[in-house]
C-alpha positions as a printed Julia matrix, in Angstrom:
125×3 Matrix{Float64}:
   0.02  -0.06   -0.07
   1.27   3.42   -1.03
   0.52   6.16    1.55
  -1.5    8.88   -0.12
   0.35  11.98   -0.92
  -1.58  14.96   -2.36
  -0.39  18.09   -4.37
  -2.08  20.78   -6.26
  -3.63  22.88   -3.77
  -3.6   26.64   -3.75
  -5.53  29.91   -3.74
  -7.73  31.11   -6.6
 -10.51  33.42   -7.1
 -14.14  32.34   -7.54
 -14.68  30.82  -10.97
 -11.12  29.65  -11.17
  -9.85  26.03  -11.57
  -7.28  23.81   -9.44
  -6.38  20.3   -10.1
  -5.41  18.05   -7.21
  -3.12  15.1    -7.79
  -2.59  12.11   -5.34
  -0.27   9.27   -5.58
  -1.58   6.22   -3.97
  -2.58   2.7    -4.54
  -5.91   0.99   -3.64
  -7.66  -2.33   -3.77
 -11.27  -0.96   -3.87
 -11.39   2.69   -4.49
  -9.79   6.11   -4.43
 -11.55   9.28   -3.49
 -11.29  12.9    -2.21
 -12.83  14.31    0.93
 -12.61  17.84    2.45
 -12.85  19.46    5.55
 -13.64  23.18    6.25
 -12.81  24.86    9.6
 -15.54  23.86   12.16
 -17.11  21.29    9.95
 -16.91  17.46    9.58
 -14.94  15.85    6.92
 -17.11  15.33    3.85
 -16.88  13.15    0.9
 -16.36  14.88   -2.56
 -15.72  12.23   -5.19
 -14.92   8.6    -5.46
 -13.86   6.17   -8.18
 -13.91   2.54   -7.55
 -12.02  -0.34   -8.98
 -14.72  -0.98  -11.69
 -14.43   2.85  -12.77
 -17.75   3.71  -11.13
 -17.73   7.42  -10.12
 -19.95   9.31   -7.64
 -19.87  12.81   -6.39
 -21.46  14.84   -3.83
 -24.37  16.87   -5.24
 -22.4   20.21   -4.4
 -19.7   19.65   -6.8
 -21.61  17.69   -9.61
 -20.95  19.36  -12.95
 -17.81  21.26  -11.7
 -15.49  18.6   -10.37
 -14.06  15.71  -12.28
 -12.22  12.68  -10.47
  -9.95  10.53  -12.65
  -7.13   8.05  -12.25
  -4.14   6.85  -13.94
  -3.58   3.25  -12.74
  -0.19   2.93  -14.49
   1.03   5.81  -12.39
  -0.82   4.98   -9.22
  -2.35   8.38   -9.25
  -5.71   9.96   -8.94
  -6.7   13.5    -9.94
  -9.51  15.9    -8.97
 -10.07  18.59  -11.55
 -12.11  21.4    -9.92
 -13.54  24.06  -12.18
 -15.92  26.92  -11.39
 -14.6   26.99   -7.8
 -16.71  28.75   -5.27
 -15.82  30.32   -1.95
 -17.72  27.35   -0.3
 -15.18  24.9    -1.78
 -12.68  26.24    0.64
 -11.17  23.52    2.66
  -8.21  21.07    3.31
  -8.62  18.35    0.8
  -7.6   14.62    1.5
  -6.81  12.03   -0.69
  -8.09   8.64    0.57
  -8.01   4.99   -0.53
 -10.22   2.17    0.64
 -12.1    4.13    3.17
 -15.48   3.22    4.65
 -18.39   5.2     5.81
 -21.58   4.27    7.7
 -23.17   3.63    4.22
 -20.47   1.08    3.39
 -16.94   0.56    1.81
 -16.05   3.37   -0.65
 -19.21   5.29   -0.18
 -18.61   9.07    0.14
 -21.92   9.6     1.96
 -22.42   8.91    5.64
 -20.2    9.14    8.54
 -16.58   8.2     8.09
 -15.29   5.07    9.97
 -12.27   6.08   11.8
  -9.26   4.26   11.2
 -10.34   2.58    8.06
  -8.48   3.18    4.84
  -5.47   5.16    3.88
  -5.22   8.91    4.12
  -3.09  11.76    2.86
  -1.96  14.69    4.96
  -4.16  16.99    2.95
  -3.67  19.97    0.75
  -5.36  23.52    1.17
  -7.72  24.78   -1.31
  -8.77  28.65   -0.68
 -11.27  30.27   -2.98
 -11.78  33.98   -2.57
 -14.91  35.94   -3.72
């Protein structure tokens, strides 16, 4: 198992774009979560081993998750960024929530999966 390592965060104005990258490996899925100050960590996007993708409603149509299996890398292309997208973004693999393994909805199961240290995304209005 490769410990996830994120890159690509930064500061942009509303309407701008960023692309996050994460080098990791997984058995079941790779995904992205985010956590804003004072809020719980929430799932953003997931891609599983079959290529099935899911997004949280608030980013649908703006964010795109993808992966390059040969490079053990996943990406999160974020377009039309909004101030409410400001958060620390975490790369994760083989995580679990109260809804099940590789679900981004529900409450995260602590201690399950592999997590990066996070990369900050800040969007100004």
